[in-house]
Amino acid sequence: MSATPQKNRAARRVLAAVAGLATLGALAAAAPAAAGTPGRGDGHGHGHPKPRTVDVQLLSFNDLHGNLEPPAGSSGNVNEIQADGTVKPVAAGGVEYLASSLRTARQGNPYSITAAAGDMVGASPLLSGLFHDEPTIEALNKIDLDVSAVGNHEFDEGSAELTRLQKGGCHPTAGCFEKGKKFKGADFPYLAANATYEKSGKPVLKPYTVWKKNGVKVGFIGVTLEGTPNIVTAEGVKGLKFHDEIETVNKYAKELDRQGVKSIVALIHEGGAPASDSYNYDCDSPGPGDGISGPVVDIAKGITPKVDALVTGHTHQAYACTVPDPDGNDRMVTSASSFGKVYTDTTLTYDLRTNDIVRTKVKSANHVVSRNQAKAQDMTDLIARWNKTAAPIAGAPQGFISADINGRGSTAPEKPLGNVIADAQLAGLSPADKGGAQVAFMNPGGIRSDLVYKASGLEGDGVVTYGEAFTVQPFTNMMNVVDLTGAQLITALQQQVSGSNEASNKILQVSKGFTYTLDMTKTGAARIVTDSVKLNGAALDPAKTYRVAMNEFLGGGGDGFAALGQGTNKLVAASDLDLFNAYLAANSTATAPLAPPATDRITIIK
C-alpha cells in the first residue's frame, strides 16, 4: 500500500562505524544500453523484405525499495491463482532472481526495453539503506534498466540526493563507501516531469527520454504522484512543486509528438487496486466487481490518446488491465507488485510506416520472479560485497522473538508488529523526562517488513538483528511527543477512513491501553464509533489534553493526518529505530523471547 517515506538518518549515524571496515574491489563496470541509444540484440537479417511491423518488448517493474536480497517472510510472497481456481502464496523476489528473469525474457527479442515506475530506492533494507542506496543503483545498472520514473521515495533525502543518485559522486557527509572508488550514479535516466523547482520552474530531472534502435523510437515520460508532498517529510520536498499527472504527461506527449515520436509510454508512480491480489488475475474478466479501482483509473482516462501504454506503481499491486482513453479506446495499464517479486512483459507492435504502436495488438502479462531459477552470479557477488561491509553492524543482535511477528505482510487493519512498534514508542517516551506520553500512534506505511523467526544468516532462529530491525523501520524518524485534545484525537481517527484516506484507509497502529471500534458497514468518518474510543478503559474526553507520541512524519500531518499536525508543546525525542531496539532488548531474552501480541485494540465490525 501507500508507502510512507521519511529521511534515513540511521545511515548517517552508523556509517562512521563502517568506515575502514573493509576495502573492496572496484565497482563492476555497468554497461546497459542507455535510453536513446541502440538496444540489445541484433536487427533483422539482410536480404529479407522490410516488415511492416516489429514487436517491441517492454519489460517493467516498480517499487523495488532497495530489496536486493529476497524479502523475508510473508513480505516475500505473491499470490498465484492455480489451474483449479485456488490461490497459493509463492516465494518471489530478490535481484539475483529478478536479473535472471529479465535476462531470460529478453532472449529472442531484438527490440527489448526495460523500464520502471519509481520507488527503486528509499525505505530500503539495511544492505542498501546503510549506503544511501548506492548498491541498488549499481544493481539496476547491471540489470540493464533503460529508464525509470521517480517515485515519492526517491525524494526521501531531498532533491540534491536524488540528483547525486542520477549523476554520481560520493555522499556529501558520509563520503565514499569503498576506498578509492567514486559512486558512478545511474546509467539510466530518472524522469521527473512533474517535479519542478519552485524558483526556476524547471524539472528536477529530465521529463522524458527517447529509446531508439534501427529507426524504432519509443518515448518515455516519467511522473510521480502529485500528492508526493503529503507522504514525504517537508525537508525531502523543500523547494519543490509537484504538478498534476494528467496535465504533465499530456504536455510532454504533445512535445514528443511534435518531434516525430509517435510511440509513447507513460511511467507513472501512482496506481490502483485490482479486484484480486493475485499477480496472474485476469483484470479484464467481465464478472461483477472485477477490474481495477483507485487513482490510476481517472489518470488513465484523462491522459491523451497519444500515449500508448501506462506503466504504474505506488500501490504495490500487480495488474495488467485495459482502461479506456479519452477517445474510448482501450489502453494497457500495468503494475508489477513490489520488491522485485513480479515483472510485466508487454508486447508493443510498432508500425514502421506510421512510427506508432498498433494499440489493438498490445498484449501484456505479469510473471512471478521465481526463486526456483538460477541466480544471476553478478548479483550474488554484488550482494556479498556490500554485505561484507555492512556485516559488523547488520548482524548485531537486538532481541529475541518466539514466532513471526507480521507487519508489512499482514493485511489486517491492526498488525501485530504495529502493536509492538507503538508499545515500544510508548515505553520509551512515557517517563516524565522523556515526554510523558500517554499513547503512541504509528503509521502503517512506515512498517516496511515483518520480524521473521527463521534466521536470515548465522544469528540463529528467533534472533532479531540490527539489520532486521532496520528493515522494519528504515526511515529512522525522530520521535515527537505533543499535546493534543481528545477532540483532535477523535478527528485523527476519523481521518484514517475519510478525506484523502477514504478510498484507501490508513489505519494507525496504537499502543496498549488505547481501544476503539471501527464500523466497516458505514462510510467515511462515520466508521469511527466515537463513544467507543477509550484510553486505559476511560472514555476519551474531547476537552482534555493528552500527551501523544508519534514519529516526526505523522507529527507534521503526513499521510492525511492533519489533526496530528496540530500538536503543541512538542518535545523531540530519540529515533523510532532506537526506541524499537531498546524495547526488544528490555522485553526479550533467549529464554524468554517476545511473543506476537494479541490484536485486540481495534474492534472491527464488518
Coordinates of C-alpha atoms in Angstrom, one line a residue, residues 63-566:
D63 CA 8.6 -0.3 -6.1
L64 CA 11.8 -2.2 -5.6
H65 CA 12.6 -0.2 -2.5
G66 CA 16.2 -1.4 -2.4
N67 CA 15.3 -5.0 -1.8
L68 CA 18.4 -6.6 -3.1
E69 CA 18.0 -9.8 -1.1
P70 CA 14.8 -11.8 -1.2
P71 CA 12.2 -10.2 1.1
A72 CA 11.7 -12.2 4.2
G73 CA 8.6 -13.9 5.5
S74 CA 5.2 -13.0 4.0
S75 CA 6.6 -9.8 2.5
G76 CA 8.4 -12.1 0.1
N77 CA 5.3 -13.9 -1.2
V78 CA 2.9 -13.2 -4.1
N79 CA -0.4 -14.9 -4.6
E80 CA -0.9 -17.0 -7.6
I81 CA -4.2 -18.4 -9.0
Q82 CA -3.9 -22.1 -9.7
A83 CA -5.5 -24.1 -12.6
D84 CA -8.2 -25.3 -10.2
G85 CA -9.0 -21.7 -9.2
T86 CA -7.4 -21.9 -5.7
V87 CA -4.9 -19.3 -4.6
K88 CA -1.4 -20.2 -3.4
P89 CA 1.4 -18.0 -2.0
V90 CA 4.6 -18.2 -3.9
A91 CA 8.0 -17.1 -2.6
A92 CA 9.4 -14.5 -5.0
G93 CA 11.8 -11.6 -5.4
G94 CA 15.5 -10.7 -4.9
V95 CA 17.7 -9.1 -7.5
E96 CA 19.6 -12.3 -8.1
Y97 CA 16.3 -13.8 -9.5
L98 CA 15.0 -10.6 -11.0
A99 CA 18.1 -10.2 -13.1
S100 CA 17.8 -13.8 -14.3
S101 CA 14.1 -13.4 -15.1
L102 CA 14.7 -10.3 -17.1
R103 CA 17.7 -11.7 -19.0
T104 CA 15.7 -14.8 -19.8
A105 CA 12.7 -12.8 -21.0
R106 CA 14.9 -10.7 -23.3
Q107 CA 16.2 -13.8 -25.3
G108 CA 14.8 -13.8 -28.8
N109 CA 13.6 -10.2 -28.6
P110 CA 15.8 -7.9 -30.7
Y111 CA 13.8 -4.8 -29.6
S112 CA 13.6 -5.0 -25.8
I113 CA 13.3 -2.1 -23.3
T114 CA 13.3 -2.4 -19.5
A115 CA 11.5 0.4 -17.6
A116 CA 10.5 1.1 -14.0
A117 CA 7.7 3.2 -12.4
G118 CA 9.5 4.6 -9.4
D119 CA 10.5 3.9 -5.8
M120 CA 13.5 1.9 -6.9
V121 CA 15.2 3.2 -3.7
G122 CA 14.0 4.5 -0.3
A123 CA 12.6 2.7 2.7
S124 CA 15.3 0.2 1.8
P125 CA 16.7 -2.7 3.9
L126 CA 20.0 -2.0 5.7
L127 CA 22.1 -3.6 2.9
S128 CA 21.1 -0.7 0.6
G129 CA 19.9 2.0 3.0
L130 CA 23.1 2.0 5.1
F131 CA 24.9 3.1 1.9
H132 CA 22.3 5.7 0.8
D133 CA 21.1 3.2 -1.8
E134 CA 24.2 3.1 -3.9
P135 CA 24.1 -0.7 -4.0
T136 CA 20.7 -0.7 -5.5
I137 CA 21.6 1.8 -8.3
E138 CA 24.6 -0.4 -9.1
A139 CA 22.4 -3.4 -9.3
L140 CA 19.9 -1.6 -11.6
N141 CA 22.8 -0.6 -13.8
K142 CA 23.9 -4.2 -14.1
I143 CA 20.3 -5.4 -14.7
D144 CA 20.3 -3.0 -17.8
L145 CA 17.4 -0.8 -16.7
D146 CA 16.8 1.6 -19.5
V147 CA 14.6 4.2 -17.8
S148 CA 12.7 4.9 -14.6
A149 CA 10.2 7.4 -13.3
V150 CA 10.9 8.9 -9.9
G151 CA 8.6 7.8 -7.1
N152 CA 7.8 9.6 -3.8
H153 CA 10.6 7.6 -2.1
E154 CA 13.2 9.0 -4.4
F155 CA 12.7 12.3 -2.6
D156 CA 13.3 10.8 0.9
E157 CA 16.6 12.6 1.3
G158 CA 15.8 15.6 -0.9
S159 CA 16.3 16.7 -4.5
A160 CA 20.1 17.1 -4.1
E161 CA 20.5 13.5 -3.1
L162 CA 18.2 12.3 -5.9
T163 CA 20.4 14.3 -8.3
R164 CA 23.5 12.6 -6.8
L165 CA 21.9 9.1 -7.4
Q166 CA 21.5 10.2 -11.1
K167 CA 24.8 11.8 -11.7
G168 CA 27.1 10.1 -9.2
G169 CA 29.7 11.3 -6.7
C170 CA 30.3 10.4 -3.1
H171 CA 27.8 11.3 -0.4
P172 CA 28.3 14.8 0.9
T173 CA 28.6 13.8 4.6
A174 CA 29.2 10.0 4.6
G175 CA 31.8 10.2 1.8
C176 CA 32.8 7.3 -0.4
F177 CA 31.9 3.8 0.9
E178 CA 34.6 1.9 -1.0
K179 CA 38.1 3.1 -0.6
G180 CA 39.3 4.9 -3.7
K181 CA 36.1 4.4 -5.6
K182 CA 33.7 7.1 -6.6
F183 CA 30.0 6.3 -7.0
K184 CA 29.1 6.4 -10.7
G185 CA 25.4 7.2 -10.5
A186 CA 22.6 5.7 -12.5
D187 CA 23.4 4.7 -16.1
F188 CA 19.6 5.0 -16.9
P189 CA 17.7 8.3 -16.8
Y190 CA 15.5 9.0 -13.9
L191 CA 12.5 11.0 -15.2
A192 CA 10.8 13.7 -13.1
A193 CA 8.5 15.6 -15.4
N194 CA 6.0 16.9 -12.8
A195 CA 8.6 17.6 -10.0
T196 CA 9.9 21.1 -10.6
Y197 CA 12.0 23.6 -8.6
E198 CA 9.8 26.4 -7.1
K199 CA 12.1 29.2 -8.1
S200 CA 13.0 28.2 -11.7
G201 CA 10.0 26.1 -12.7
K202 CA 12.4 23.6 -14.3
P203 CA 12.0 19.8 -13.7
V204 CA 14.3 18.3 -11.1
L205 CA 15.5 15.8 -13.7
K206 CA 14.7 15.1 -17.3
P207 CA 11.0 15.0 -18.1
Y208 CA 11.3 12.4 -20.9
T209 CA 13.7 10.3 -22.9
V210 CA 13.5 8.5 -26.3
W211 CA 14.7 5.0 -26.8
K212 CA 15.9 4.3 -30.4
K213 CA 17.1 1.3 -32.4
N214 CA 17.1 0.8 -36.2
G215 CA 14.7 3.6 -36.7
V216 CA 12.3 2.4 -34.0
K217 CA 11.6 5.3 -31.5
V218 CA 9.7 5.0 -28.2
G219 CA 9.3 8.0 -26.0
F220 CA 9.0 7.7 -22.2
I221 CA 7.5 10.3 -19.9
G222 CA 8.0 9.8 -16.1
V223 CA 6.0 11.4 -13.3
T224 CA 5.4 10.7 -9.6
L225 CA 2.1 11.2 -7.9
E226 CA 1.0 14.8 -7.4
G227 CA 0.4 14.1 -3.7
T228 CA 4.1 13.4 -3.0
P229 CA 4.4 16.3 -0.5
N230 CA 1.7 14.7 1.6
I231 CA 3.7 11.5 2.1
V232 CA 7.3 12.8 2.3
T233 CA 8.7 14.9 5.1
A234 CA 8.8 18.6 4.4
E235 CA 12.6 18.6 4.2
G236 CA 12.5 16.0 1.4
V237 CA 10.4 18.2 -0.9
K238 CA 11.7 21.5 0.2
G239 CA 11.9 24.0 -2.7
L240 CA 9.9 21.7 -5.0
K241 CA 6.5 21.8 -6.6
F242 CA 4.6 18.7 -7.8
H243 CA 2.1 19.0 -10.7
D244 CA -0.9 17.2 -12.0
E245 CA -0.1 13.9 -13.5
I246 CA -2.5 14.2 -16.4
E247 CA -1.6 17.7 -17.4
T248 CA 2.1 17.0 -17.2
V249 CA 2.0 13.8 -19.3
N250 CA -0.2 15.4 -21.9
K251 CA 2.1 18.4 -22.1
Y252 CA 5.2 16.3 -22.9
A253 CA 3.3 13.8 -25.1
K254 CA 2.4 16.8 -27.3
E255 CA 6.1 17.8 -27.3
L256 CA 7.2 14.3 -28.3
D257 CA 4.6 14.1 -31.0
R258 CA 5.9 17.4 -32.5
Q259 CA 9.4 15.8 -32.6
G260 CA 8.0 12.9 -34.6
V261 CA 7.9 10.4 -31.7
K262 CA 4.5 8.8 -32.1
S263 CA 5.1 5.8 -29.8
I264 CA 4.9 7.0 -26.2
V265 CA 4.8 5.2 -22.8
A266 CA 3.9 7.0 -19.6
L267 CA 5.8 5.8 -16.4
I268 CA 3.5 6.9 -13.5
H269 CA 4.2 6.4 -9.8
E270 CA 0.6 6.2 -8.9
G271 CA -1.6 3.1 -9.1
G272 CA -4.8 1.3 -8.3
A273 CA -6.3 -1.7 -6.7
P274 CA -7.3 -4.7 -8.7
A275 CA -10.3 -6.9 -7.6
S276 CA -7.9 -9.7 -6.8
D277 CA -4.4 -9.6 -5.2
S278 CA -3.1 -12.5 -7.3
Y279 CA -0.5 -11.4 -9.8
N280 CA -2.0 -13.5 -12.6
Y281 CA -5.6 -12.3 -12.1
D282 CA -7.4 -11.6 -15.4
C283 CA -8.1 -7.9 -14.8
D284 CA -10.4 -7.6 -17.8
S285 CA -12.7 -10.5 -16.9
P286 CA -16.3 -9.3 -17.1
G287 CA -17.5 -10.6 -13.7
P288 CA -19.3 -8.3 -11.2
G289 CA -16.8 -6.4 -9.1
D290 CA -13.9 -7.3 -11.4
G291 CA -11.4 -4.9 -12.9
I292 CA -9.4 -2.1 -11.2
S293 CA -10.2 0.9 -9.0
G294 CA -8.2 3.7 -7.5
P295 CA -6.4 6.9 -8.6
V296 CA -4.8 5.4 -11.7
V297 CA -8.2 4.8 -13.4
D298 CA -9.1 8.5 -13.5
I299 CA -5.5 9.3 -14.6
A300 CA -5.6 6.8 -17.4
K301 CA -9.0 8.1 -18.6
G302 CA -7.5 11.7 -18.8
I303 CA -4.2 11.0 -20.5
T304 CA -4.1 11.8 -24.2
P305 CA -4.5 9.0 -26.7
K306 CA -1.1 9.9 -28.0
V307 CA 0.2 7.8 -25.1
D308 CA 0.1 4.1 -26.0
A309 CA 0.6 2.4 -22.6
L310 CA 0.8 3.2 -18.9
V311 CA 3.3 1.6 -16.5
T312 CA 2.3 2.4 -13.0
G313 CA 3.2 1.7 -9.3
H314 CA 3.0 3.0 -5.8
T315 CA 0.2 0.8 -4.5
H316 CA 2.3 -2.4 -4.6
Q317 CA -0.3 -4.3 -6.5
A318 CA 0.0 -6.4 -9.6
Y319 CA -2.3 -5.9 -12.6
A320 CA -2.4 -5.8 -16.4
C321 CA -5.7 -4.1 -17.2
T322 CA -7.2 -2.1 -20.1
V323 CA -8.7 1.3 -19.2
P324 CA -10.4 3.4 -21.9
D325 CA -8.5 6.5 -23.1
P326 CA -10.4 9.9 -23.7
D327 CA -11.4 8.6 -27.1
G328 CA -13.0 5.5 -25.6
N329 CA -10.3 3.1 -26.9
D330 CA -8.8 0.5 -24.6
R331 CA -5.3 1.2 -23.4
M332 CA -3.0 -1.1 -21.3
V333 CA -2.3 -0.1 -17.7
T334 CA 0.1 -2.3 -15.8
S335 CA 1.8 -2.6 -12.4
A336 CA 4.2 -5.3 -11.1
S337 CA 3.6 -5.7 -7.3
S338 CA 6.7 -4.6 -5.3
F339 CA 10.2 -5.6 -4.0
G340 CA 11.1 -7.2 -7.3
K341 CA 8.6 -10.1 -6.9
V342 CA 6.9 -9.6 -10.3
Y343 CA 7.8 -8.2 -13.7
T344 CA 5.5 -7.3 -16.5
D345 CA 6.1 -8.3 -20.2
T346 CA 4.3 -6.1 -22.6
T347 CA 4.4 -6.5 -26.4
L348 CA 4.1 -3.2 -28.3
T349 CA 3.6 -3.8 -32.0
Y350 CA 5.4 -0.9 -33.8
D351 CA 4.3 0.2 -37.2
L352 CA 7.4 1.1 -39.2
R353 CA 5.4 3.3 -41.6
T354 CA 3.5 5.4 -39.1
N355 CA 6.1 5.0 -36.3
D356 CA 3.2 4.4 -33.9
I357 CA 2.1 1.5 -31.8
V358 CA -0.8 -0.7 -33.1
R359 CA -2.9 -0.3 -30.0
T360 CA -5.2 -3.2 -30.8
K361 CA -2.3 -5.6 -30.8
V362 CA -0.8 -4.6 -27.4
K363 CA -0.5 -7.7 -25.1
S364 CA 0.6 -7.7 -21.5
A365 CA 1.1 -10.2 -18.7
N366 CA 2.6 -10.3 -15.2
H367 CA 5.2 -13.0 -14.4
V368 CA 6.4 -14.1 -11.0
V369 CA 10.1 -13.7 -10.2
S370 CA 10.5 -17.3 -9.1
R371 CA 13.2 -18.3 -6.7
N372 CA 13.4 -21.7 -8.3
Q373 CA 15.6 -20.4 -11.2
A374 CA 19.3 -20.0 -11.3
K375 CA 20.7 -16.9 -9.5
A376 CA 22.5 -14.2 -11.5
Q377 CA 26.1 -14.5 -10.4
D378 CA 26.9 -10.8 -10.8
M379 CA 24.1 -10.0 -8.4
T380 CA 25.2 -12.7 -5.9
D381 CA 28.7 -11.1 -6.0
L382 CA 27.3 -7.6 -5.5
I383 CA 25.3 -8.6 -2.5
A384 CA 28.2 -10.4 -0.9
R385 CA 30.5 -7.5 -1.5
W386 CA 28.2 -5.0 0.2
N387 CA 27.2 -7.4 3.0
K388 CA 30.8 -7.7 3.9
T389 CA 31.0 -4.0 4.6
A390 CA 27.6 -3.9 6.4
A391 CA 28.1 -7.1 8.5
P392 CA 29.6 -5.7 11.7
I393 CA 26.5 -3.5 12.1
A394 CA 23.8 -5.6 10.4
G395 CA 24.5 -8.8 12.4
A396 CA 24.4 -7.2 15.9
P397 CA 21.6 -8.9 18.0
Q398 CA 18.9 -6.7 19.4
G399 CA 16.4 -9.1 20.9
F400 CA 14.5 -12.4 20.5
I401 CA 11.1 -13.4 19.2
S402 CA 9.2 -16.7 19.7
A403 CA 7.5 -16.6 16.2
D404 CA 7.0 -14.4 13.2
I405 CA 5.5 -11.0 14.1
N406 CA 3.9 -9.8 10.9
G407 CA 3.8 -6.1 9.9
R408 CA 4.1 -5.4 6.2
G409 CA 2.9 -8.9 5.4
S410 CA -0.3 -8.5 7.5
T411 CA -3.4 -7.4 5.6
A412 CA -5.4 -6.8 8.8
P413 CA -6.1 -3.2 10.0
E414 CA -4.4 -3.9 13.3
K415 CA -1.0 -5.5 12.7
P416 CA 0.9 -7.5 15.4
L417 CA 4.2 -5.7 14.6
G418 CA 2.3 -2.4 14.6
N419 CA 1.3 -3.0 18.1
V420 CA 4.9 -3.8 19.1
I421 CA 6.2 -0.6 17.5
A422 CA 3.6 1.5 19.1
D423 CA 4.3 -0.1 22.5
A424 CA 8.0 0.5 22.1
Q425 CA 7.4 4.2 21.4
L426 CA 5.1 4.5 24.5
A427 CA 7.5 2.6 26.7
G428 CA 10.4 4.8 25.7
L429 CA 8.6 8.1 25.9
S430 CA 6.2 7.7 28.8
P431 CA 8.7 8.7 31.5
A432 CA 8.1 12.4 32.6
D433 CA 11.6 13.4 31.5
K434 CA 11.2 11.7 28.1
G435 CA 7.9 13.4 27.2
G436 CA 5.3 11.9 29.4
A437 CA 3.5 10.2 26.6
Q438 CA 0.1 8.5 27.4
V439 CA -0.5 7.0 24.0
A440 CA 1.5 6.4 20.8
F441 CA 0.5 6.2 17.2
M442 CA 2.4 4.5 14.3
N443 CA 1.6 5.0 10.6
P444 CA 1.0 1.6 8.8
G445 CA 3.0 2.6 5.7
G446 CA 6.1 3.1 7.9
I447 CA 6.2 -0.6 8.8
R448 CA 8.3 -1.9 5.9
S449 CA 8.7 -5.7 6.7
D450 CA 7.9 -8.5 9.2
L451 CA 10.0 -9.8 12.0
V452 CA 10.8 -13.3 10.9
Y453 CA 11.6 -16.1 13.3
K454 CA 13.8 -18.1 10.9
A455 CA 17.4 -16.9 10.8
S456 CA 18.4 -14.8 7.9
G457 CA 22.1 -15.5 8.5
L458 CA 24.2 -17.1 11.2
E459 CA 22.5 -15.4 14.1
G460 CA 20.2 -18.3 14.9
D461 CA 16.4 -18.7 14.8
G462 CA 14.4 -16.1 16.8
V463 CA 17.3 -13.6 17.0
V464 CA 16.4 -10.1 15.8
T465 CA 19.5 -8.4 14.3
Y466 CA 20.1 -4.7 13.8
G467 CA 19.7 -5.2 10.1
E468 CA 16.3 -6.9 10.5
A469 CA 15.1 -4.1 12.9
F470 CA 16.4 -1.5 10.4
T471 CA 14.5 -3.2 7.6
V472 CA 11.3 -2.9 9.6
Q473 CA 11.9 0.8 10.4
P474 CA 14.4 2.1 7.8
F475 CA 13.4 5.8 7.9
T476 CA 14.9 6.5 11.4
N477 CA 12.4 9.3 12.2
M478 CA 13.0 11.3 15.2
M479 CA 10.1 10.9 17.7
N480 CA 7.8 13.7 18.8
V481 CA 5.7 14.0 21.9
V482 CA 3.0 16.6 21.7
D483 CA -0.2 17.9 23.4
L484 CA -3.4 17.1 21.6
T485 CA -7.0 17.3 22.8
G486 CA -9.4 14.4 22.9
A487 CA -11.4 16.1 20.1
Q488 CA -8.3 16.3 18.0
L489 CA -7.5 12.6 18.6
I490 CA -11.1 11.7 17.5
T491 CA -10.6 13.8 14.4
A492 CA -7.3 12.0 13.6
L493 CA -9.0 8.6 13.9
Q494 CA -11.7 9.8 11.5
Q495 CA -9.0 10.9 9.1
Q496 CA -7.9 7.3 8.8
V497 CA -11.1 6.5 6.9
S498 CA -12.1 9.8 5.3
G499 CA -10.7 12.6 3.1
S500 CA -7.6 11.5 1.2
N501 CA -7.7 8.2 3.1
E502 CA -11.3 7.3 2.3
A503 CA -10.6 5.3 -0.9
S504 CA -7.6 3.5 0.7
N505 CA -7.8 3.6 4.5
K506 CA -4.7 4.1 6.6
I507 CA -5.3 2.6 10.0
L508 CA -3.0 3.9 12.7
Q509 CA -1.3 1.3 14.9
V510 CA -2.0 2.2 18.6
S511 CA -0.2 1.5 21.8
K512 CA -1.6 -0.8 24.6
G513 CA -4.4 0.7 26.6
F514 CA -5.9 2.6 23.6
T515 CA -9.1 1.0 22.2
Y516 CA -11.9 1.8 19.9
T517 CA -14.4 0.3 17.4
L518 CA -14.2 0.6 13.6
D519 CA -17.5 0.0 11.9
M520 CA -16.8 -1.0 8.3
T521 CA -20.5 -1.2 7.5
K522 CA -20.6 2.6 7.4
T523 CA -18.7 5.0 5.2
G524 CA -16.2 7.8 5.8
A525 CA -15.7 9.4 9.2
A526 CA -18.8 7.6 10.5
R527 CA -16.8 4.4 10.6
I528 CA -15.2 5.6 13.9
V529 CA -17.6 4.8 16.7
T530 CA -16.7 7.9 18.8
D531 CA -18.1 6.8 22.1
S532 CA -16.0 3.6 21.9
V533 CA -12.7 5.4 22.0
K534 CA -11.0 4.8 25.3
L535 CA -7.6 5.2 27.0
N536 CA -6.9 2.7 29.7
G537 CA -10.6 1.9 30.0
A538 CA -11.8 5.5 30.4
A539 CA -13.7 7.3 27.6
L540 CA -11.6 9.9 25.8
D541 CA -12.6 13.4 27.0
P542 CA -12.8 15.8 24.0
A543 CA -11.9 18.8 26.2
K544 CA -8.9 17.1 27.9
T545 CA -5.3 17.4 26.7
Y546 CA -3.3 14.2 26.2
R547 CA 0.4 13.7 25.6
V548 CA 0.8 11.8 22.3
A549 CA 3.9 10.2 20.9
M550 CA 4.4 9.7 17.1
N551 CA 7.2 9.9 14.6
E552 CA 8.0 13.3 13.0
F553 CA 6.3 12.4 9.8
L554 CA 2.9 12.0 11.5
G555 CA 3.8 15.0 13.7
G556 CA 4.0 17.0 10.5
G557 CA 0.5 16.0 9.4
G558 CA 1.7 13.4 7.0
D559 CA -0.4 10.7 5.3
G560 CA -3.5 12.9 5.5
F561 CA -3.5 13.2 9.3
A562 CA -3.8 17.0 9.6
A563 CA -5.1 16.7 13.1
L564 CA -1.9 15.1 14.3
G565 CA 0.0 18.1 12.9
Q566 CA -1.8 20.4 15.3

